[in-house]
Structure formats: structure tokens, C-alpha cells
PDB file of C-alpha atoms and ligand atoms in Angstrom:
ATOM      1  CA  MET V   5     -72.962 -71.841 -76.550  1.00 51.00           C
ATOM      2  CA  ARG V   6     -71.491 -69.565 -73.961  1.00 55.00           C
ATOM      3  CA  ARG V   7     -69.294 -71.092 -71.273  1.00 58.00           C
ATOM      4  CA  ALA V   8     -69.397 -70.256 -67.523  1.00 72.00           C
ATOM      5  CA  SER V   9     -66.366 -68.423 -66.284  1.00 86.00           C
ATOM      6  CA  PRO V  10     -64.614 -69.942 -63.624  1.00 92.00           C
ATOM      7  CA  ALA V  11     -65.752 -69.143 -60.127  1.00 96.00           C
ATOM      8  CA  THR V  12     -63.054 -67.311 -58.055  1.00 98.00           C
ATOM      9  CA  ILE V  13     -61.823 -68.675 -54.760  1.00 98.00           C
ATOM     10  CA  LEU V  14     -59.744 -66.540 -52.656  1.00 98.00           C
ATOM     11  CA  ILE V  15     -57.566 -68.570 -50.069  1.00 98.00           C
ATOM     12  CA  LEU V  16     -56.297 -66.272 -47.396  1.00 98.00           C
ATOM     13  CA  GLY V  17     -52.705 -68.139 -46.712  1.00 98.00           C
ATOM     14  CA  GLY V  18     -49.861 -68.167 -44.972  1.00 94.00           C
ATOM     15  CA  THR V  19     -49.734 -71.951 -43.551  1.00 94.00           C
ATOM     16  CA  SER V  20     -49.380 -75.309 -44.986  1.00 94.00           C
ATOM     17  CA  GLU V  21     -53.175 -75.833 -45.065  1.00 96.00           C
ATOM     18  CA  GLY V  22     -53.477 -72.988 -47.044  1.00 98.00           C
ATOM     19  CA  TYR V  23     -51.063 -74.255 -49.418  1.00 98.00           C
ATOM     20  CA  ALA V  24     -52.825 -78.043 -49.381  1.00 97.00           C
ATOM     21  CA  LEU V  25     -55.770 -76.113 -50.513  1.00 98.00           C
ATOM     22  CA  ALA V  26     -54.835 -74.386 -53.572  1.00 98.00           C
ATOM     23  CA  GLU V  27     -53.017 -77.675 -54.660  1.00 97.00           C
ATOM     24  CA  ALA V  28     -56.046 -79.556 -54.297  1.00 97.00           C
ATOM     25  CA  LEU V  29     -58.163 -76.858 -56.030  1.00 97.00           C
ATOM     26  CA  ALA V  30     -55.952 -75.572 -58.868  1.00 91.00           C
ATOM     27  CA  GLU V  31     -56.728 -78.490 -61.145  1.00 86.00           C
ATOM     28  CA  GLN V  32     -60.277 -77.815 -61.421  1.00 91.00           C
ATOM     29  CA  PRO V  33     -61.105 -75.761 -64.589  1.00 92.00           C
ATOM     30  CA  SER V  34     -64.095 -74.571 -63.160  1.00 93.00           C
ATOM     31  CA  LEU V  35     -62.296 -72.609 -60.556  1.00 96.00           C
ATOM     32  CA  ARG V  36     -59.869 -69.755 -60.285  1.00 97.00           C
ATOM     33  CA  VAL V  37     -57.926 -70.061 -57.143  1.00 98.00           C
ATOM     34  CA  VAL V  38     -55.961 -67.163 -55.849  1.00 98.00           C
ATOM     35  CA  THR V  39     -54.152 -67.274 -52.583  1.00 98.00           C
ATOM     36  CA  SER V  40     -53.319 -64.006 -50.785  1.00 98.00           C
ATOM     37  CA  LEU V  41     -50.296 -63.699 -48.672  1.00 98.00           C
ATOM     38  CA  ALA V  42     -49.166 -61.016 -46.305  1.00 97.00           C
ATOM     39  CA  GLY V  43     -45.971 -60.536 -48.276  1.00 93.00           C
ATOM     40  CA  ARG V  44     -43.843 -60.463 -45.052  1.00 86.00           C
ATOM     41  CA  THR V  45     -41.546 -63.414 -45.952  1.00 81.00           C
ATOM     42  CA  PRO V  46     -39.152 -62.292 -48.759  1.00 78.00           C
ATOM     43  CA  LYS V  47     -39.434 -65.135 -50.844  1.00 83.00           C
ATOM     44  CA  PRO V  48     -42.433 -67.347 -50.187  1.00 88.00           C
ATOM     45  CA  ARG V  49     -43.292 -70.612 -51.565  1.00 91.00           C
ATOM     46  CA  ARG V  50     -45.283 -70.337 -54.425  1.00 95.00           C
ATOM     47  CA  PRO V  51     -48.737 -71.653 -54.410  1.00 97.00           C
ATOM     48  CA  ALA V  52     -50.528 -73.729 -56.991  1.00 98.00           C
ATOM     49  CA  GLY V  53     -53.282 -71.375 -58.732  1.00 97.00           C
ATOM     50  CA  GLU V  54     -52.592 -67.750 -58.896  1.00 97.00           C
ATOM     51  CA  LEU V  55     -50.684 -65.780 -56.105  1.00 97.00           C
ATOM     52  CA  ARG V  56     -51.413 -62.105 -54.487  1.00 98.00           C
ATOM     53  CA  SER V  57     -49.426 -60.460 -52.041  1.00 97.00           C
ATOM     54  CA  GLY V  58     -49.526 -57.754 -49.507  1.00 97.00           C
ATOM     55  CA  GLY V  59     -52.490 -56.233 -47.242  1.00 98.00           C
ATOM     56  CA  PHE V  60     -56.033 -55.325 -48.676  1.00 98.00           C
ATOM     57  CA  GLY V  61     -56.143 -52.051 -46.790  1.00 98.00           C
ATOM     58  CA  GLY V  62     -58.446 -53.602 -43.747  1.00 98.00           C
ATOM     59  CA  ALA V  63     -61.856 -54.586 -44.447  1.00 98.00           C
ATOM     60  CA  ASP V  64     -63.146 -52.055 -46.385  1.00 98.00           C
ATOM     61  CA  GLY V  65     -60.301 -52.970 -48.784  1.00 98.00           C
ATOM     62  CA  LEU V  66     -60.913 -56.627 -48.501  1.00 98.00           C
ATOM     63  CA  ALA V  67     -64.592 -55.960 -49.568  1.00 98.00           C
ATOM     64  CA  ALA V  68     -63.396 -53.517 -52.814  1.00 98.00           C
ATOM     65  CA  TYR V  69     -61.229 -56.671 -53.542  1.00 98.00           C
ATOM     66  CA  LEU V  70     -63.777 -59.203 -53.271  1.00 98.00           C
ATOM     67  CA  ALA V  71     -66.201 -57.060 -55.435  1.00 98.00           C
ATOM     68  CA  GLY V  72     -63.819 -56.110 -58.266  1.00 98.00           C
ATOM     69  CA  GLU V  73     -62.698 -59.782 -58.610  1.00 98.00           C
ATOM     70  CA  ARG V  74     -66.175 -61.140 -58.092  1.00 97.00           C
ATOM     71  CA  VAL V  75     -65.051 -63.652 -55.457  1.00 98.00           C
ATOM     72  CA  ALA V  76     -67.522 -66.718 -54.955  1.00 98.00           C
ATOM     73  CA  ALA V  77     -66.161 -68.101 -51.598  1.00 98.00           C
ATOM     74  CA  VAL V  78     -63.254 -67.246 -49.446  1.00 98.00           C
ATOM     75  CA  ILE V  79     -61.437 -69.731 -47.486  1.00 98.00           C
ATOM     76  CA  ASP V  80     -59.564 -68.042 -44.275  1.00 98.00           C
ATOM     77  CA  ALA V  81     -56.554 -70.363 -43.875  1.00 98.00           C
ATOM     78  CA  THR V  82     -54.586 -68.083 -42.104  1.00 98.00           C
ATOM     79  CA  HIS V  83     -52.630 -69.156 -38.846  1.00 96.00           C
ATOM     80  CA  PRO V  84     -54.557 -69.201 -35.852  1.00 96.00           C
ATOM     81  CA  PHE V  85     -52.623 -66.188 -34.444  1.00 96.00           C
ATOM     82  CA  ALA V  86     -53.434 -63.960 -37.401  1.00 95.00           C
ATOM     83  CA  ALA V  87     -56.787 -62.903 -35.942  1.00 95.00           C
ATOM     84  CA  THR V  88     -57.009 -59.427 -37.381  1.00 97.00           C
ATOM     85  CA  MET V  89     -56.979 -61.082 -41.111  1.00 98.00           C
ATOM     86  CA  GLY V  90     -59.398 -63.156 -39.537  1.00 97.00           C
ATOM     87  CA  GLY V  91     -61.755 -60.511 -38.481  1.00 97.00           C
ATOM     88  CA  HIS V  92     -61.389 -58.460 -41.644  1.00 98.00           C
ATOM     89  CA  ALA V  93     -62.695 -61.520 -43.651  1.00 98.00           C
ATOM     90  CA  ALA V  94     -65.423 -61.946 -41.536  1.00 98.00           C
ATOM     91  CA  GLN V  95     -66.292 -58.392 -41.843  1.00 98.00           C
ATOM     92  CA  ALA V  96     -65.832 -58.251 -45.577  1.00 98.00           C
ATOM     93  CA  CYS V  97     -67.710 -61.466 -46.444  1.00 98.00           C
ATOM     94  CA  ALA V  98     -70.679 -60.525 -44.404  1.00 98.00           C
ATOM     95  CA  GLN V  99     -71.184 -57.132 -46.038  1.00 98.00           C
ATOM     96  CA  LEU V 100     -70.981 -58.840 -49.584  1.00 98.00           C
ATOM     97  CA  ASP V 101     -72.861 -61.872 -48.681  1.00 97.00           C
ATOM     98  CA  VAL V 102     -69.867 -63.993 -49.844  1.00 98.00           C
ATOM     99  CA  PRO V 103     -69.386 -67.374 -48.076  1.00 98.00           C
ATOM    100  CA  LEU V 104     -66.605 -67.751 -45.746  1.00 98.00           C
ATOM    101  CA  LEU V 105     -64.614 -70.738 -44.128  1.00 98.00           C
ATOM    102  CA  ARG V 106     -62.439 -70.878 -41.297  1.00 98.00           C
ATOM    103  CA  LEU V 107     -59.701 -73.627 -42.186  1.00 98.00           C
ATOM    104  CA  GLU V 108     -57.990 -74.133 -38.856  1.00 97.00           C
ATOM    105  CA  ARG V 109     -55.701 -76.673 -37.624  1.00 96.00           C
ATOM    106  CA  PRO V 110     -56.960 -78.179 -33.893  1.00 96.00           C
ATOM    107  CA  ALA V 111     -55.374 -76.598 -30.964  1.00 97.00           C
ATOM    108  CA  TRP V 112     -52.985 -78.946 -28.971  1.00 98.00           C
ATOM    109  CA  SER V 113     -54.362 -79.623 -25.738  1.00 97.00           C
ATOM    110  CA  PRO V 114     -51.988 -80.661 -22.446  1.00 96.00           C
ATOM    111  CA  GLU V 115     -51.482 -84.589 -22.749  1.00 92.00           C
ATOM    112  CA  PRO V 116     -51.029 -86.099 -19.438  1.00 92.00           C
ATOM    113  CA  GLY V 117     -48.004 -85.388 -17.616  1.00 90.00           C
ATOM    114  CA  GLU V 118     -47.661 -81.911 -19.645  1.00 94.00           C
ATOM    115  CA  ARG V 119     -47.201 -78.982 -17.134  1.00 96.00           C
ATOM    116  CA  TRP V 120     -48.966 -75.777 -18.870  1.00 98.00           C
ATOM    117  CA  GLU V 121     -49.271 -72.246 -17.802  1.00 98.00           C
ATOM    118  CA  GLN V 122     -51.712 -70.990 -20.297  1.00 98.00           C
ATOM    119  CA  VAL V 123     -51.694 -67.274 -20.843  1.00 98.00           C
ATOM    120  CA  SER V 124     -53.551 -64.967 -23.269  1.00 97.00           C
ATOM    121  CA  ASP V 125     -50.657 -62.237 -23.707  1.00 97.00           C
ATOM    122  CA  TRP V 126     -46.876 -62.335 -23.574  1.00 98.00           C
ATOM    123  CA  TYR V 127     -47.047 -60.109 -20.563  1.00 97.00           C
ATOM    124  CA  GLY V 128     -48.785 -62.683 -19.058  1.00 98.00           C
ATOM    125  CA  ALA V 129     -45.932 -65.004 -20.196  1.00 98.00           C
ATOM    126  CA  VAL V 130     -43.324 -62.758 -18.596  1.00 98.00           C
ATOM    127  CA  PHE V 131     -45.264 -63.234 -15.109  1.00 98.00           C
ATOM    128  CA  ALA V 132     -45.527 -66.655 -15.635  1.00 98.00           C
ATOM    129  CA  LEU V 133     -41.617 -67.006 -15.971  1.00 98.00           C
ATOM    130  CA  ARG V 134     -41.471 -65.059 -12.804  1.00 98.00           C
ATOM    131  CA  MET V 135     -43.961 -66.986 -11.006  1.00 98.00           C
ATOM    132  CA  LEU V 136     -42.103 -70.616 -12.280  1.00 98.00           C
ATOM    133  CA  GLY V 137     -38.455 -69.207 -11.243  1.00 98.00           C
ATOM    134  CA  ALA V 138     -37.296 -70.034 -15.054  1.00 98.00           C
ATOM    135  CA  ARG V 139     -33.749 -69.357 -15.588  1.00 98.00           C
ATOM    136  CA  ARG V 140     -32.755 -71.063 -18.776  1.00 98.00           C
ATOM    137  CA  VAL V 141     -35.667 -70.586 -21.621  1.00 98.00           C
ATOM    138  CA  LEU V 142     -36.576 -71.833 -24.994  1.00 98.00           C
ATOM    139  CA  LEU V 143     -38.309 -68.818 -26.887  1.00 98.00           C
ATOM    140  CA  ALA V 144     -40.003 -70.575 -29.393  1.00 97.00           C
ATOM    141  CA  LEU V 145     -41.922 -67.181 -31.009  1.00 94.00           C
ATOM    142  CA  GLY V 146     -42.238 -65.004 -34.060  1.00 92.00           C
ATOM    143  CA  ARG V 147     -39.332 -62.619 -34.518  1.00 92.00           C
ATOM    144  CA  GLN V 148     -41.537 -59.639 -33.914  1.00 92.00           C
ATOM    145  CA  GLU V 149     -43.102 -61.115 -30.280  1.00 96.00           C
ATOM    146  CA  LEU V 150     -39.786 -61.090 -28.530  1.00 97.00           C
ATOM    147  CA  SER V 151     -39.602 -57.593 -26.712  1.00 97.00           C
ATOM    148  CA  PRO V 152     -41.674 -58.120 -23.469  1.00 98.00           C
ATOM    149  CA  PHE V 153     -39.015 -60.825 -22.323  1.00 98.00           C
ATOM    150  CA  ALA V 154     -36.309 -58.532 -22.390  1.00 98.00           C
ATOM    151  CA  MET V 155     -37.225 -57.199 -19.378  1.00 97.00           C
ATOM    152  CA  LEU V 156     -36.100 -60.308 -17.429  1.00 98.00           C
ATOM    153  CA  ASP V 157     -32.446 -59.698 -17.051  1.00 97.00           C
ATOM    154  CA  ASP V 158     -31.729 -62.413 -14.978  1.00 97.00           C
ATOM    155  CA  VAL V 159     -33.310 -65.287 -17.566  1.00 98.00           C
ATOM    156  CA  TRP V 160     -30.954 -66.745 -20.446  1.00 98.00           C
ATOM    157  CA  PHE V 161     -33.261 -67.116 -23.364  1.00 98.00           C
ATOM    158  CA  LEU V 162     -32.596 -69.619 -26.395  1.00 98.00           C
ATOM    159  CA  VAL V 163     -34.301 -67.558 -29.052  1.00 98.00           C
ATOM    160  CA  ARG V 164     -35.582 -69.452 -32.104  1.00 98.00           C
ATOM    161  CA  CYS V 165     -36.917 -67.989 -34.944  1.00 94.00           C
ATOM    162  CA  VAL V 166     -37.315 -68.466 -38.621  1.00 88.00           C
ATOM    163  CA  SER V 167     -35.856 -65.249 -39.428  1.00 87.00           C
ATOM    164  CA  ARG V 168     -33.628 -62.918 -37.719  1.00 91.00           C
ATOM    165  CA  PRO V 169     -35.292 -60.588 -35.421  1.00 93.00           C
ATOM    166  CA  ASP V 170     -34.391 -56.789 -36.688  1.00 89.00           C
ATOM    167  CA  PRO V 171     -33.777 -55.377 -34.088  1.00 92.00           C
ATOM    168  CA  LEU V 172     -33.248 -58.098 -31.794  1.00 93.00           C
ATOM    169  CA  PRO V 173     -34.435 -56.635 -28.489  1.00 96.00           C
ATOM    170  CA  ALA V 174     -31.974 -55.704 -25.724  1.00 96.00           C
ATOM    171  CA  PHE V 175     -31.968 -59.240 -23.934  1.00 98.00           C
ATOM    172  CA  ALA V 176     -29.484 -58.882 -20.937  1.00 98.00           C
ATOM    173  CA  HIS V 177     -28.565 -62.682 -21.699  1.00 98.00           C
ATOM    174  CA  ALA V 178     -29.634 -64.298 -25.118  1.00 97.00           C
ATOM    175  CA  GLN V 179     -28.866 -66.815 -27.971  1.00 97.00           C
ATOM    176  CA  LEU V 180     -30.302 -66.801 -31.282  1.00 97.00           C
ATOM    177  CA  LEU V 181     -31.154 -69.695 -33.191  1.00 97.00           C
ATOM    178  CA  LEU V 182     -32.672 -69.518 -36.474  1.00 95.00           C
ATOM    179  CA  ASP V 183     -34.299 -72.544 -37.894  1.00 95.00           C
ATOM    180  CA  ARG V 184     -37.651 -73.748 -39.231  1.00 91.00           C
ATOM    181  CA  GLY V 185     -39.792 -76.524 -38.589  1.00 90.00           C
ATOM    182  CA  PRO V 186     -40.705 -79.483 -38.713  1.00 94.00           C
ATOM    183  CA  PHE V 187     -38.886 -80.042 -35.787  1.00 97.00           C
ATOM    184  CA  GLU V 188     -38.061 -83.786 -34.799  1.00 98.00           C
ATOM    185  CA  LEU V 189     -38.663 -85.265 -31.325  1.00 98.00           C
ATOM    186  CA  ASP V 190     -34.788 -86.444 -31.109  1.00 98.00           C
ATOM    187  CA  GLY V 191     -33.264 -82.833 -31.963  1.00 98.00           C
ATOM    188  CA  GLU V 192     -35.770 -81.530 -29.427  1.00 98.00           C
ATOM    189  CA  ARG V 193     -34.464 -83.398 -26.881  1.00 98.00           C
ATOM    190  CA  ALA V 194     -31.100 -82.693 -27.586  1.00 98.00           C
ATOM    191  CA  LEU V 195     -31.690 -79.014 -27.971  1.00 98.00           C
ATOM    192  CA  LEU V 196     -33.274 -78.793 -24.263  1.00 98.00           C
ATOM    193  CA  ALA V 197     -30.548 -81.163 -22.983  1.00 98.00           C
ATOM    194  CA  ARG V 198     -27.626 -79.436 -24.753  1.00 98.00           C
ATOM    195  CA  HIS V 199     -28.630 -75.930 -23.370  1.00 98.00           C
ATOM    196  CA  GLY V 200     -30.253 -76.864 -19.936  1.00 98.00           C
ATOM    197  CA  ILE V 201     -33.486 -75.620 -20.774  1.00 98.00           C
ATOM    198  CA  ASP V 202     -35.740 -75.342 -17.810  1.00 98.00           C
ATOM    199  CA  CYS V 203     -39.017 -73.699 -19.267  1.00 98.00           C
ATOM    200  CA  ILE V 204     -40.467 -73.513 -22.945  1.00 98.00           C
ATOM    201  CA  VAL V 205     -42.526 -70.447 -24.239  1.00 98.00           C
ATOM    202  CA  CYS V 206     -44.680 -70.768 -27.187  1.00 98.00           C
ATOM    203  CA  LYS V 207     -48.395 -70.491 -28.651  1.00 98.00           C
ATOM    204  CA  ASN V 208     -50.756 -72.876 -29.563  1.00 98.00           C
ATOM    205  CA  SER V 209     -50.396 -73.140 -33.013  1.00 96.00           C
ATOM    206  CA  GLY V 210     -51.334 -76.699 -33.334  1.00 96.00           C
ATOM    207  CA  GLY V 211     -50.282 -79.378 -35.768  1.00 93.00           C
ATOM    208  CA  THR V 212     -47.354 -81.649 -36.007  1.00 93.00           C
ATOM    209  CA  ALA V 213     -44.589 -79.613 -37.155  1.00 92.00           C
ATOM    210  CA  SER V 214     -43.529 -77.724 -34.122  1.00 95.00           C
ATOM    211  CA  ALA V 215     -45.519 -80.413 -31.351  1.00 97.00           C
ATOM    212  CA  ALA V 216     -42.310 -82.413 -30.856  1.00 98.00           C
ATOM    213  CA  LYS V 217     -41.020 -79.938 -27.889  1.00 98.00           C
ATOM    214  CA  LEU V 218     -44.116 -80.576 -25.877  1.00 98.00           C
ATOM    215  CA  GLN V 219     -43.169 -84.309 -25.468  1.00 96.00           C
ATOM    216  CA  ALA V 220     -39.481 -83.276 -25.034  1.00 98.00           C
ATOM    217  CA  ALA V 221     -40.641 -81.211 -22.257  1.00 98.00           C
ATOM    218  CA  ARG V 222     -42.669 -83.538 -20.918  1.00 97.00           C
ATOM    219  CA  GLU V 223     -40.185 -85.893 -20.614  1.00 97.00           C
ATOM    220  CA  ARG V 224     -37.390 -83.640 -19.168  1.00 97.00           C
ATOM    221  CA  GLY V 225     -40.229 -82.611 -16.610  1.00 97.00           C
ATOM    222  CA  ILE V 226     -40.133 -78.763 -17.542  1.00 98.00           C
ATOM    223  CA  PRO V 227     -43.204 -76.516 -17.810  1.00 98.00           C
ATOM    224  CA  VAL V 228     -44.557 -75.040 -20.988  1.00 98.00           C
ATOM    225  CA  VAL V 229     -46.011 -71.204 -20.839  1.00 98.00           C
ATOM    226  CA  MET V 230     -48.618 -71.893 -23.588  1.00 98.00           C
ATOM    227  CA  ARG V 231     -50.032 -68.904 -25.366  1.00 98.00           C
ATOM    228  CA  GLU V 232     -53.659 -69.601 -26.198  1.00 98.00           C
ATOM    229  CA  ARG V 233     -55.037 -68.362 -29.517  1.00 98.00           C
ATOM    230  CA  PRO V 234     -57.024 -65.400 -29.979  1.00 97.00           C
ATOM    231  CA  PRO V 235     -60.602 -65.102 -30.105  1.00 95.00           C
ATOM    232  CA  ARG V 236     -61.977 -65.220 -33.962  1.00 94.00           C
ATOM    233  CA  PRO V 237     -65.805 -64.636 -35.098  1.00 94.00           C
ATOM    234  CA  ALA V 238     -67.983 -67.769 -35.120  1.00 94.00           C
ATOM    235  CA  LEU V 239     -67.731 -69.374 -38.785  1.00 96.00           C
ATOM    236  CA  PRO V 240     -68.303 -72.339 -40.129  1.00 97.00           C
ATOM    237  CA  THR V 241     -64.753 -74.094 -39.560  1.00 97.00           C
ATOM    238  CA  ALA V 242     -63.132 -77.197 -41.500  1.00 98.00           C
ATOM    239  CA  SER V 243     -60.096 -78.644 -39.641  1.00 96.00           C
ATOM    240  CA  ASP V 244     -58.669 -80.430 -42.796  1.00 96.00           C
ATOM    241  CA  VAL V 245     -58.841 -79.716 -46.543  1.00 97.00           C
ATOM    242  CA  ALA V 246     -60.872 -82.585 -47.238  1.00 97.00           C
ATOM    243  CA  ALA V 247     -63.756 -80.563 -44.977  1.00 98.00           C
ATOM    244  CA  ALA V 248     -62.972 -77.666 -46.436  1.00 98.00           C
ATOM    245  CA  LEU V 249     -63.087 -79.314 -50.280  1.00 97.00           C
ATOM    246  CA  GLN V 250     -66.920 -80.511 -48.850  1.00 97.00           C
ATOM    247  CA  TRP V 251     -67.964 -77.231 -47.676  1.00 98.00           C
ATOM    248  CA  LEU V 252     -66.679 -75.225 -50.837  1.00 97.00           C
ATOM    249  CA  ARG V 253     -68.713 -77.765 -53.003  1.00 96.00           C
ATOM    250  CA  GLU V 254     -71.722 -77.253 -50.787  1.00 95.00           C
ATOM    251  CA  ALA V 255     -71.387 -73.493 -50.953  1.00 95.00           C
ATOM    252  CA  LEU V 256     -70.680 -73.101 -54.662  1.00 94.00           C
ATOM    253  CA  GLY V 257     -73.697 -75.436 -55.219  1.00 89.00           C
ATOM    254  CA  ALA V 258     -76.185 -73.564 -52.982  1.00 74.00           C
ATOM    255  CA  ARG V 259     -74.987 -70.094 -54.850  1.00 66.00           C
ATOM    256  CA  ALA V 260     -75.697 -71.813 -58.451  1.00 63.00           C
ATOM    257  CA  GLY V 261     -78.876 -73.195 -56.990  1.00 57.00           C
ATOM    258  CA  SER V 262     -80.124 -69.732 -55.824  1.00 56.00           C
ATOM    259  CA  GLY V 263     -78.905 -68.370 -59.498  1.00 44.00           C
ATOM    260  CA  ASN V 264     -76.163 -65.983 -58.118  1.00 44.00           C
ATOM    261  CA  ALA V 265     -73.202 -67.948 -59.284  1.00 39.00           C
ATOM    262  CA  ASP V 266     -70.807 -65.848 -61.215  1.00 40.00           C
TER     263      ASP V 266
HETATM  264  P1  LIG G   1     -52.846 -60.291 -38.819  1.00 50.11           P
HETATM  265  O1  LIG G   1     -52.110 -59.911 -37.598  1.00 50.11           O
HETATM  266  O2  LIG G   1     -54.024 -61.452 -38.683  1.00 50.11           O
HETATM  267  O3  LIG G   1     -52.774 -59.267 -39.922  1.00 50.11           O
HETATM  268  C1  LIG G   1     -52.192 -57.894 -40.035  1.00 50.11           C
HETATM  269  C2  LIG G   1     -52.812 -57.612 -41.184  1.00 50.11           C
HETATM  270  O4  LIG G   1     -51.611 -58.197 -42.230  1.00 50.11           O
HETATM  271  C3  LIG G   1     -53.713 -57.431 -41.990  1.00 50.11           C
HETATM  272  O5  LIG G   1     -54.616 -56.798 -41.485  1.00 50.11           O
HETATM  273  C4  LIG G   1     -53.782 -57.725 -43.493  1.00 50.11           C
HETATM  274  O6  LIG G   1     -53.709 -56.212 -43.740  1.00 50.11           O
HETATM  275  C5  LIG G   1     -52.456 -58.264 -43.296  1.00 50.11           C
HETATM  276  N1  LIG G   1     -52.613 -59.611 -44.024  1.00 50.11           N
HETATM  277  C6  LIG G   1     -52.268 -60.697 -42.909  1.00 50.11           C
HETATM  278  N2  LIG G   1     -52.707 -61.835 -43.745  1.00 50.11           N
HETATM  279  C7  LIG G   1     -52.851 -61.819 -44.777  1.00 50.11           C
HETATM  280  C8  LIG G   1     -52.972 -62.378 -45.935  1.00 50.11           C
HETATM  281  N3  LIG G   1     -53.272 -63.869 -46.035  1.00 50.11           N
HETATM  282  N4  LIG G   1     -53.299 -61.870 -47.237  1.00 50.11           N
HETATM  283  C9  LIG G   1     -53.026 -60.478 -47.490  1.00 50.11           C
HETATM  284  N5  LIG G   1     -52.756 -59.443 -46.397  1.00 50.11           N
HETATM  285  C10 LIG G   1     -53.064 -60.479 -45.391  1.00 50.11           C
HETATM  286  O7  LIG G   1     -51.530 -61.113 -39.439  1.00 50.11           O
HETATM  287  P2  LIG G   1     -50.029 -61.743 -38.811  1.00 50.11           P
HETATM  288  O8  LIG G   1     -50.336 -62.460 -37.578  1.00 50.11           O
HETATM  289  O9  LIG G   1     -49.327 -60.590 -39.054  1.00 50.11           O
HETATM  290  O10 LIG G   1     -49.706 -62.598 -40.236  1.00 50.11           O
HETATM  291  C11 LIG G   1     -49.603 -62.370 -41.324  1.00 50.11           C
HETATM  292  C12 LIG G   1     -49.296 -63.584 -42.169  1.00 50.11           C
HETATM  293  O11 LIG G   1     -48.465 -64.798 -41.513  1.00 50.11           O
HETATM  294  C13 LIG G   1     -50.711 -64.242 -42.214  1.00 50.11           C
HETATM  295  O12 LIG G   1     -51.137 -64.350 -43.340  1.00 50.11           O
HETATM  296  C14 LIG G   1     -50.558 -65.785 -41.480  1.00 50.11           C
HETATM  297  O13 LIG G   1     -51.205 -66.610 -42.018  1.00 50.11           O
HETATM  298  C15 LIG G   1     -48.818 -66.011 -41.387  1.00 50.11           C
HETATM  299  N6  LIG G   1     -48.619 -66.330 -40.450  1.00 50.11           N
HETATM  300  C16 LIG G   1     -48.523 -65.689 -38.964  1.00 50.11           C
HETATM  301  C17 LIG G   1     -48.293 -66.375 -38.138  1.00 50.11           C
HETATM  302  C18 LIG G   1     -48.301 -65.850 -36.521  1.00 50.11           C
HETATM  303  O14 LIG G   1     -48.203 -66.799 -35.556  1.00 50.11           O
HETATM  304  N7  LIG G   1     -49.300 -64.876 -36.412  1.00 50.11           N
HETATM  305  C19 LIG G   1     -47.644 -67.858 -38.115  1.00 50.11           C
HETATM  306  C20 LIG G   1     -47.276 -68.204 -39.512  1.00 50.11           C
HETATM  307  C21 LIG G   1     -47.711 -67.684 -40.331  1.00 50.11           C
HETATM  308  P3  LIG G   1     -54.646 -55.196 -44.469  1.00 50.11           P
HETATM  309  O15 LIG G   1     -55.310 -55.049 -43.575  1.00 50.11           O
HETATM  310  O16 LIG G   1     -54.011 -54.251 -44.964  1.00 50.11           O
HETATM  311  O17 LIG G   1     -55.532 -56.022 -45.305  1.00 50.11           O
END
């Protein structure tokens, strides 16, 4: 008797949720699990299952990949701010009628006592810093997101990034701190105190790894300029791996039931 070939699941990764999902699926013999990374990090952690790396070449390139690899379902587990990839996934999956789930950790919302200025882009954040009269600012952003802040030549910045910005924008006053989460509350408190920080700029990544700075800011009585998440297509969404596994069981079951399974 001929054995059914494993169903290929594509995880669009780059987050801890993507790795955890690959881990949870990789042991299942009925599945072939491929994680896709953008390929920007020089030595990325290897996911369980297969790894592919680099852009697909837009929505059409992704559609060609899905068709070529006979992908049975896609889980978009990219970072909440990786909205371009999310849009391409929605387009390509709709074109081919491939089930698509968004796996996304919930956004943070301000706790009582937290002072947030919510902005939708980094120029809005620059404006907010001006309005707040901030003088010593922790920029907790990606290294490619820094340049709008260099126009503030009367502000001192502590620039915290995972890897070195290349080039570092021409800040008038700045110190670079290369560090990677998770960040503990005691360390965040000490960092803000040591540098006399009077405002934090960050984005609403959600999750626990980088949330301690928000509590540290509240305790210190300083504001946070928070960039809101970019809009994404309306999709079935899971907020954790268990919910994603449940969705996948149902999606693959429905395909098998309709005779469309590979
Ligand atoms: P983006 O703006 O949404 O994507 C830009 C382009 O990069 C996409 O059009 C795609 O190229 C390629 N790409 C993105 N994610 C990919 C993936 N998982 N596999 C293959 N190609 C991918 O994304 P981004 O904000 O530059 O982030 C890049 C990656 O870093 C994402 O995978 C994300 O999960 C991770 N990340 C991002 C952030 C953040 O703050 N943005 C934080 C932590 C981790 P093609 O059009 O050629 O297919």
C-alpha cells in the first residue's frame, strides 16, 4: 500500500513563537515542517525541522514557492512589525487557496500609572519627544529604525540594539549599547537610573522578553513613546502555539475531508 506523503507546513518565522511552533510540529511524521527566515541575521538559531532562508521575491515569488513545494498550510509567525511579509503571505495564500494562520503574541496595553504617547511612525515619535521635552532618551528599536531621531541634536540617546547599526546615524549625542533580551526588571531599573533616562521610545512588540522596561518606566514616573503595530490583513489569528496547533489540525482535517490534501 502506498503511504501518504507528509503534508508540508510553512512557518514564516523570525520570532520565538515561530521556533516554538516548529519544535511542536517537527516530531510529527505526517508533517514536513519548513521554517523560513528573512536571512538578515548572520548566524540565526536553527529551528526544528527544515530551514530556508531569504526573501521569496514578493507575493508572486511566495506563491510560486507554495505551489512548487505543495505547501498544505502556512503559519505567519513573523514579528508584529514585519507587516510586508504578512501582506505577501495573505495575497499568495488567497491566490492558491492555501490555509493561512497568523500567530501573533498579544500587544501590550498601558497599565494603570503608565504614561504612553502612542504613535504610528517614527516621525510621530520624534514629534512626541519634542512635545515631552525629553532630554535623555532610551531608544529601544531595531538598528534600521534610528535615523529619524538623529535630527534631535539637543537630546542625548542611549541606543540599545541587538547588533551594530551600519552606519550609525549621525547623532549629536548618543551612546550605543549592544544587548539582546530577555531583559530583567532589576537590570532595566538600574539602566534607567544609571543614565538618567527621562523617556523611552520603543515599539509594541508584546511578549515578556522586553516588557520589563515598561514597569521600570512607570516606577520612575517617565513617559514611553510607543509605536503602534502596523495594520495587517484580517486573518484567523492565534495568540499562542497551542491555539495554532488546534487550527492546523482543523485546517488539515478539512483539506483531507474535501479530498484536497496532498
Ligand atoms: P518585512 O518588512 O515584513 O519584510 C520585508 C521583506 O523581507 C519581505 O517582503 C520578504 O522579502 C522578506 N522576509 C521577511 N520575513 C521573511 C521570512 N520570515 N522569510 C522569508 N523572507 C522574509 O520584515 P522585517 O520587519 O524586515 O523583518 C524581517 C524578519 O525579521 C521577519 O521574519 C521578522 O519576523 C523578523 N523580526 C522583525 C522584527 C521587526 O521589528 N520588524 C523584530 C524581530 C524579528 P520578499 O518580498 O523577497 O519575499
